[in-house]
Short mmCIF file of C-alpha atoms in Angstrom, two decimals:
data_model
loop_
_atom_site.label_atom_id
_atom_site.label_comp_id
_atom_site.label_asym_id
_atom_site.label_seq_id
_atom_site.Cartn_x
_atom_site.Cartn_y
_atom_site.Cartn_z
CA MET A 1 0.00 0.00 0.00
CA VAL A 2 1.15 3.51 -0.76
CA GLY A 3 1.52 5.80 2.24
CA CYS A 4 -0.12 9.23 2.34
CA GLN A 5 2.53 11.80 1.49
CA GLU A 6 1.53 14.37 4.11
CA CYS A 7 -0.09 12.41 6.92
CA ARG A 8 1.82 12.03 10.18
CA THR A 9 1.06 11.29 13.81
CA GLU A 10 2.00 13.75 16.53
CA GLU A 11 5.05 11.64 17.45
CA GLU A 12 6.29 11.64 13.84
CA MET A 13 5.91 15.39 13.56
CA GLY A 14 7.82 15.99 16.81
CA SER A 15 7.79 19.67 16.02
CA ILE A 16 5.41 22.07 14.35
CA TYR A 17 8.08 22.75 11.70
CA THR A 18 8.13 19.34 10.05
CA PRO A 19 9.92 19.46 6.67
CA LYS A 20 8.00 18.65 3.49
CA VAL A 21 8.02 15.15 2.05
CA SER A 22 9.29 14.99 -1.51
CA ARG A 23 6.65 14.41 -4.14
CA LYS A 24 6.58 11.09 -5.96
CA THR A 25 4.07 12.07 -8.65
CA LEU A 26 6.80 13.29 -11.00
CA THR A 27 8.30 9.81 -11.28
CA ALA A 28 5.27 7.59 -10.59
CA PRO A 29 1.49 7.78 -11.08
CA ALA A 30 -0.52 9.50 -8.38
CA PRO A 31 -2.00 7.04 -5.84
CA PHE A 32 -5.70 6.35 -5.39
CA ALA A 33 -7.20 7.66 -2.15
CA ASP A 34 -8.65 4.26 -1.20
CA GLU A 35 -5.22 2.61 -1.54
CA THR A 36 -3.35 4.81 0.95
CA SER A 37 -2.33 3.40 4.31
CA CYS A 38 -4.01 6.06 6.43
CA GLN A 39 -7.01 8.31 6.39
CA CYS A 40 -5.32 11.57 7.38
CA GLN A 41 -5.46 11.26 11.18
CA ALA A 42 -3.05 14.18 11.69
CA PRO A 43 -4.40 17.30 13.43
CA HIS A 44 -6.37 19.34 10.94
CA GLU A 45 -7.32 22.94 11.63
CA LYS A 46 -9.65 24.94 9.42
CA LEU A 47 -7.85 27.57 7.33
CA THR A 48 -8.86 30.79 5.71
CA ILE A 49 -7.82 31.66 2.15
CA ALA A 50 -5.64 34.49 3.48
CA GLN A 51 -3.80 32.15 5.83
CA ALA A 52 -3.25 29.58 3.08
CA ARG A 53 -1.85 32.20 0.71
CA LEU A 54 0.64 33.27 3.38
CA GLY A 55 2.00 29.73 3.47
CA THR A 56 0.51 28.64 6.76
CA PRO A 57 0.36 26.19 8.35
CA VAL A 58 4.01 25.25 7.95
CA ASP A 59 3.61 21.70 9.29
CA ARG A 60 1.39 20.44 6.43
CA PRO A 61 0.35 21.39 2.91
CA VAL A 62 -3.01 22.94 2.10
CA ARG A 63 -5.34 20.23 0.83
CA VAL A 64 -7.12 21.41 -2.34
CA TYR A 65 -9.85 19.38 -4.00
CA ALA A 66 -10.93 19.54 -7.67
CA ASP A 67 -13.50 17.28 -9.26
CA GLY A 68 -14.93 16.60 -12.70
CA ILE A 69 -15.67 14.05 -15.42
CA PHE A 70 -12.40 14.55 -17.34
CA ASP A 71 -13.62 12.76 -20.46
CA LEU A 72 -11.13 12.94 -23.36
CA PHE A 73 -8.58 14.52 -21.03
CA HIS A 74 -7.15 17.60 -22.78
CA SER A 75 -5.09 20.72 -22.16
CA GLY A 76 -8.06 22.61 -20.70
CA HIS A 77 -8.33 20.03 -17.94
CA ALA A 78 -4.58 20.11 -17.31
CA ARG A 79 -4.53 23.92 -17.08
CA ALA A 80 -7.39 23.90 -14.56
CA LEU A 81 -5.52 21.39 -12.41
CA MET A 82 -2.33 23.41 -12.72
CA GLN A 83 -4.17 26.47 -11.39
CA ALA A 84 -5.59 24.45 -8.50
CA LYS A 85 -2.15 23.10 -7.64
CA THR A 86 -0.52 26.54 -7.64
CA LEU A 87 -3.21 28.43 -5.69
CA PHE A 88 -1.10 28.33 -2.52
CA PRO A 89 2.65 28.13 -1.82
CA ASN A 90 2.36 24.61 -0.40
CA SER A 91 -0.57 22.57 -1.59
CA TYR A 92 -1.65 18.95 -1.97
CA LEU A 93 -4.07 18.40 -4.86
CA LEU A 94 -6.76 15.74 -4.62
CA VAL A 95 -8.82 15.12 -7.77
CA GLY A 96 -12.21 13.45 -7.65
CA VAL A 97 -13.47 11.63 -10.74
CA CYS A 98 -17.13 10.68 -11.02
CA SER A 99 -18.09 7.13 -12.01
CA ASP A 100 -19.82 6.11 -15.22
CA ASP A 101 -23.17 5.58 -13.46
CA LEU A 102 -23.26 9.09 -11.99
CA THR A 103 -22.00 10.72 -15.18
CA HIS A 104 -24.46 8.95 -17.47
CA LYS A 105 -27.28 9.81 -15.08
CA PHE A 106 -26.58 13.53 -14.61
CA LYS A 107 -24.56 14.58 -17.65
CA GLY A 108 -24.63 12.04 -20.45
CA PHE A 109 -22.68 9.30 -22.15
CA THR A 110 -18.88 9.49 -22.12
CA VAL A 111 -16.33 8.47 -24.74
CA MET A 112 -13.88 7.07 -22.16
CA ASN A 113 -15.01 4.72 -19.41
CA GLU A 114 -14.31 5.43 -15.76
CA THR A 115 -11.15 3.30 -15.59
CA GLU A 116 -9.63 5.16 -18.54
CA ARG A 117 -10.53 8.48 -16.96
CA TYR A 118 -9.01 7.50 -13.61
CA GLU A 119 -5.76 6.51 -15.28
CA ALA A 120 -5.63 9.73 -17.31
CA LEU A 121 -5.75 11.74 -14.06
CA ARG A 122 -3.16 9.60 -12.32
CA HIS A 123 -0.60 10.50 -14.97
CA CYS A 124 -1.11 14.27 -14.81
CA ARG A 125 1.93 15.92 -13.22
CA TYR A 126 -0.14 18.30 -11.03
CA VAL A 127 -2.21 15.58 -9.32
CA ASP A 128 -1.10 14.19 -5.96
CA GLU A 129 -4.01 11.84 -5.30
CA VAL A 130 -7.04 10.54 -7.22
CA ILE A 131 -10.40 9.82 -5.59
CA ARG A 132 -12.44 7.27 -7.54
CA ASP A 133 -16.24 7.36 -7.66
CA ALA A 134 -16.37 10.93 -6.38
CA PRO A 135 -19.81 12.27 -5.30
CA TRP A 136 -21.76 14.56 -7.64
CA THR A 137 -22.51 16.94 -4.77
CA LEU A 138 -19.95 17.42 -1.99
CA THR A 139 -21.12 16.56 1.50
CA PRO A 140 -19.64 17.61 4.87
CA GLU A 141 -18.82 13.95 5.56
CA PHE A 142 -16.80 13.68 2.33
CA LEU A 143 -14.94 16.92 3.06
CA GLU A 144 -14.11 15.75 6.59
CA LYS A 145 -13.05 12.28 5.48
CA HIS A 146 -10.45 13.62 3.06
CA LYS A 147 -9.51 16.65 5.23
CA ILE A 148 -10.24 19.06 2.38
CA ASP A 149 -9.41 22.70 3.02
CA PHE A 150 -10.59 24.26 -0.25
CA VAL A 151 -12.44 23.30 -3.43
CA ALA A 152 -11.17 24.62 -6.77
CA HIS A 153 -13.44 25.01 -9.80
CA ASP A 154 -14.35 27.66 -12.36
CA ASP A 155 -16.71 30.33 -11.01
CA ILE A 156 -19.54 29.68 -13.48
CA PRO A 157 -22.61 28.33 -11.61
CA TYR A 158 -22.87 24.59 -12.30
CA SER A 159 -26.56 23.68 -12.34
CA SER A 160 -27.22 19.96 -12.01
CA ALA A 161 -29.06 17.38 -9.93
CA GLY A 162 -31.93 19.79 -9.20
CA SER A 163 -29.64 22.58 -7.95
CA ASP A 164 -28.84 25.93 -9.53
CA ASP A 165 -25.23 25.59 -8.39
CA VAL A 166 -23.81 22.41 -6.87
CA TYR A 167 -20.98 24.48 -5.31
CA LYS A 168 -23.26 27.03 -3.65
CA HIS A 169 -22.86 25.67 -0.11
CA ILE A 170 -19.07 25.43 -0.62
CA LYS A 171 -18.96 29.11 -1.62
CA GLU A 172 -21.07 30.08 1.40
CA ALA A 173 -18.67 28.21 3.69
CA GLY A 174 -15.70 30.20 2.33
CA MET A 175 -14.01 27.07 0.95
CA PHE A 176 -14.38 27.81 -2.76
CA VAL A 177 -11.40 29.06 -4.81
CA PRO A 178 -12.15 29.94 -8.46
CA THR A 179 -10.03 28.92 -11.44
CA GLN A 180 -10.19 30.13 -15.04
CA ARG A 181 -11.53 28.09 -17.95
CA THR A 182 -9.40 27.68 -21.07
CA GLU A 183 -11.23 29.11 -24.06
CA GLY A 184 -11.34 27.21 -27.34
CA ILE A 185 -10.95 23.71 -25.94
CA SER A 186 -13.43 21.41 -24.22
CA THR A 187 -14.66 17.83 -24.42
CA SER A 188 -17.85 18.99 -26.13
CA ASP A 189 -15.82 20.88 -28.76
CA ILE A 190 -13.73 17.78 -29.53
CA ILE A 191 -16.84 15.60 -29.89
CA THR A 192 -18.42 18.26 -32.12
CA ARG A 193 -15.40 18.16 -34.44
CA ILE A 194 -15.66 14.38 -34.72
CA VAL A 195 -19.41 14.46 -35.40
CA ARG A 196 -19.03 17.28 -37.93
CA ASP A 197 -16.31 15.42 -39.85
CA TYR A 198 -17.70 11.96 -39.23
CA ASP A 199 -17.18 10.77 -42.83
CA VAL A 200 -13.55 11.81 -42.76
CA TYR A 201 -12.79 9.89 -39.58
CA ALA A 202 -14.81 6.85 -40.70
CA ARG A 203 -12.82 6.70 -43.94
CA ARG A 204 -9.60 7.22 -41.96
CA ASN A 205 -10.29 4.26 -39.70
CA LEU A 206 -11.35 2.06 -42.61
CA GLN A 207 -7.98 2.78 -44.19
CA ARG A 208 -6.28 1.81 -40.93
CA GLY A 209 -7.84 -1.63 -40.90
CA TYR A 210 -11.00 -1.21 -38.83
CA THR A 211 -14.03 -3.12 -40.09
CA ALA A 212 -17.38 -1.62 -40.98
CA LYS A 213 -18.90 -3.57 -38.08
CA GLU A 214 -16.47 -2.06 -35.59
CA LEU A 215 -17.29 1.42 -36.92
CA ASN A 216 -21.04 0.70 -37.01
CA VAL A 217 -21.10 1.61 -40.70
CA SER A 218 -23.69 0.21 -43.09
CA PHE A 219 -22.74 -1.85 -46.16
CA ILE A 220 -23.63 0.97 -48.57
CA ASN A 221 -21.68 3.58 -46.61
CA GLU A 222 -18.71 1.25 -46.39
CA LYS A 223 -18.61 0.90 -50.19
CA LYS A 224 -19.05 4.65 -50.56
CA TYR A 225 -16.19 5.40 -48.17
CA ARG A 226 -13.89 2.87 -49.82
CA PHE A 227 -14.69 4.33 -53.26
CA GLN A 228 -13.95 7.82 -51.94
CA ASN A 229 -10.65 6.54 -50.55
CA GLN A 230 -9.75 5.16 -53.98
CA VAL A 231 -10.65 8.48 -55.58
CA ASP A 232 -8.50 10.31 -53.07
CA LYS A 233 -5.58 7.96 -53.77
CA MET A 234 -5.96 8.61 -57.50
CA LYS A 235 -6.03 12.36 -56.89
CA GLU A 236 -2.91 12.04 -54.78
CA LYS A 237 -1.15 10.12 -57.55
CA VAL A 238 -2.16 12.74 -60.13
CA LYS A 239 -0.93 15.45 -57.81
CA ASN A 240 2.40 13.67 -57.37
CA VAL A 241 2.75 13.25 -61.14
CA GLU A 242 2.02 16.95 -61.65
CA GLU A 243 4.59 17.91 -59.06
CA LYS A 244 7.19 15.61 -60.63
CA SER A 245 6.37 16.99 -64.08
CA LYS A 246 6.80 20.53 -62.86
CA GLU A 247 10.08 19.56 -61.27
CA PHE A 248 11.25 17.91 -64.54
CA VAL A 249 10.26 20.94 -66.62
CA TYR A 250 12.04 23.20 -64.18
CA LYS A 251 15.21 21.10 -64.43
CA VAL A 252 15.01 21.09 -68.27
CA GLU A 253 14.54 24.86 -68.31
CA GLU A 254 17.45 25.28 -65.94
CA LYS A 255 19.71 23.06 -68.07
CA SER A 256 18.55 24.80 -71.28
CA HIS A 257 19.39 28.13 -69.74
CA ASP A 258 22.85 26.85 -68.82
CA LEU A 259 23.43 25.45 -72.33
CA ILE A 260 22.34 28.71 -73.98
CA GLN A 261 24.58 30.67 -71.67
CA LYS A 262 27.55 28.41 -72.44
CA TRP A 263 26.80 28.62 -76.19
CA GLU A 264 26.77 32.41 -75.99
CA GLU A 265 30.07 32.42 -74.15
CA LYS A 266 31.66 30.07 -76.70
CA SER A 267 30.25 32.15 -79.59
CA ARG A 268 31.71 35.33 -78.16
CA GLU A 269 35.04 33.58 -77.67
CA PHE A 270 35.03 32.25 -81.28
CA ILE A 271 34.13 35.65 -82.76
CA GLY A 272 36.81 37.34 -80.68
CA ASN A 273 39.44 34.86 -81.81
CA PHE A 274 38.36 35.23 -85.46
CA LEU A 275 38.56 39.03 -85.33
CA GLU A 276 41.90 38.85 -83.57
CA LEU A 277 43.24 36.67 -86.38
CA PHE A 278 41.48 38.04 -89.49
CA GLY A 279 40.35 41.52 -88.43
CA PRO A 280 41.70 44.86 -89.78
CA ASP A 281 44.55 44.80 -87.28
CA GLY A 282 44.70 41.04 -86.97
CA ALA A 283 47.71 38.77 -86.79
CA TRP A 284 47.06 37.34 -90.25
CA LYS A 285 47.39 40.80 -91.90
CA GLN A 286 50.63 41.52 -90.08
CA MET A 287 52.03 38.14 -91.10
CA PHE A 288 51.01 38.74 -94.74
CA GLN A 289 52.63 42.16 -94.74
CA GLU A 290 55.84 40.71 -93.28
CA ARG A 291 55.99 37.98 -95.94
CA SER A 292 55.23 40.44 -98.74
CA GLY A 293 58.06 42.67 -97.57
CA ARG A 294 60.46 39.73 -97.50
CA MET A 295 59.49 38.72 -101.06
CA LEU A 296 60.04 42.27 -102.29
CA GLN A 297 63.44 42.37 -100.67
CA ALA A 298 64.29 39.02 -102.26
CA LEU A 299 63.16 40.13 -105.75
CA SER A 300 64.73 43.61 -105.68
CA PRO A 301 68.59 43.87 -106.50
CA ARG A 302 70.83 45.60 -104.05
CA GLN A 303 71.58 49.27 -104.93
CA SER A 304 75.21 50.39 -105.00
CA PRO A 305 76.01 53.32 -102.81
CA THR A 306 75.98 56.65 -104.68
CA ASN A 307 78.79 58.20 -102.71
CA SER A 308 81.37 55.46 -103.36
CA PRO A 309 84.95 56.82 -104.28
CA THR A 310 85.97 56.85 -107.97
CA ARG A 311 89.63 56.00 -107.19
CA GLY A 312 91.29 58.07 -109.87
CA ARG A 313 88.74 57.54 -112.59
CA SER A 314 89.81 59.59 -115.54
CA PRO A 315 87.23 61.97 -116.85
CA SER A 316 88.15 61.02 -120.38
CA ARG A 317 87.04 57.47 -120.04
CA SER A 318 84.04 56.79 -122.00
CA PRO A 319 80.96 55.86 -120.15
CA SER A 320 80.08 52.23 -119.92
CA PRO A 321 77.86 51.04 -122.66
CA THR A 322 74.20 50.80 -121.87
CA PHE A 323 72.01 47.96 -122.73
CA PRO A 324 68.41 48.90 -123.05
CA TRP A 325 67.22 45.40 -122.29
CA LEU A 326 68.98 45.25 -118.94
CA PRO A 327 67.51 46.98 -115.94
CA ASN A 328 69.11 50.10 -114.70
CA LYS A 329 71.09 49.23 -111.61
CA THR A 330 70.88 52.72 -110.31
CA SER A 331 67.13 52.80 -110.41
CA PRO A 332 65.53 49.82 -108.73
CA PRO A 333 61.98 49.06 -109.55
CA SER A 334 59.60 51.18 -107.60
CA SER A 335 57.10 48.41 -107.06
CA PRO A 336 56.70 44.67 -107.36
CA LYS A 337 54.89 45.16 -110.65
CA ALA A 338 57.83 47.07 -112.10
CA ALA A 339 60.18 44.34 -110.91
CA SER A 340 58.14 41.67 -112.60
CA ALA A 341 57.99 43.74 -115.79
CA SER A 342 61.74 44.06 -115.81
CA ILE A 343 62.18 40.33 -115.39
CA SER A 344 59.75 39.76 -118.26
CA SER A 345 61.66 42.10 -120.58
CA MET A 346 64.92 40.36 -119.71
CA SER A 347 63.50 37.00 -120.54
CA GLU A 348 62.18 38.32 -123.87
CA GLY A 349 65.64 39.74 -124.72
CA ASP A 350 67.26 36.39 -124.06
CA GLU A 351 64.86 34.74 -126.43
CA ASP A 352 65.61 37.31 -129.15
CA GLU A 353 69.33 36.63 -128.84
CA LYS A 354 68.77 32.99 -129.26
#
């Protein structure tokens, strides 16, 4: 049996300043109230809210009680329990969960059964102890049995079981501490979503292997849902093909752009090289001019210097005979054409002599 975390006899306390016992609910599930080894026999004095908020008494935690159905346990439930746990500096949170019989009688059918709801509360980090089969309306005997100091709940009047507010007598006794509801989340909202999108969830569970009998679906609806699932699969395949096609076209466009860019670069390089070789100031023109100059130098005879000394040439010597068919050594041809003409005339003179 699990011992109560804050119950001690007068001998065990020894002093009014007994240190706190470390919580076990962070590493293990919270215990059930009917499985603890004692029923809180330690001295229990009635507290006011002001005293509890000041951290007194120092020898024991403030026992706070919160109750509910806790069907489809969600974040709204957890936040309410967190608020109840942190109302006072040192608190011990007891959570009462109503049974299936009471809930179905006063509120309606639940999705989770009572055992599932008990276990959900045991594994909430803010809960120190779970009370199974909690009463719908709190009685003085129940409050005394569990040594409850305060009851935490939202401040909205809860009309049920023929009463305008089942917490009215708790409020009048000064034991009620309000908490805030979490907007946008509740068990009713979750059930409404499921009912609203019933076809979606039925098809989902059929896909996951549940049978039509387990889902309470008729034969016609089962065929309809399965056909819709096939249609959705086909749509998904078409969508995947479209996405892959778009990706392929994008890759082709990207590669085409790269090829065009490379072609443009190579074209510019080819044109630049061509102009550098064959352009107006290209290397080919310079090479042609150099070769033409060399040919002209090779074809043209060397000219004797005009200022060479006569070495005692007598003025009476007759001038050297001239031959009209020979080129004048003193006057080299002025152009390649003239040089070729001279060579032609020389060849013709040779033929005449023969």
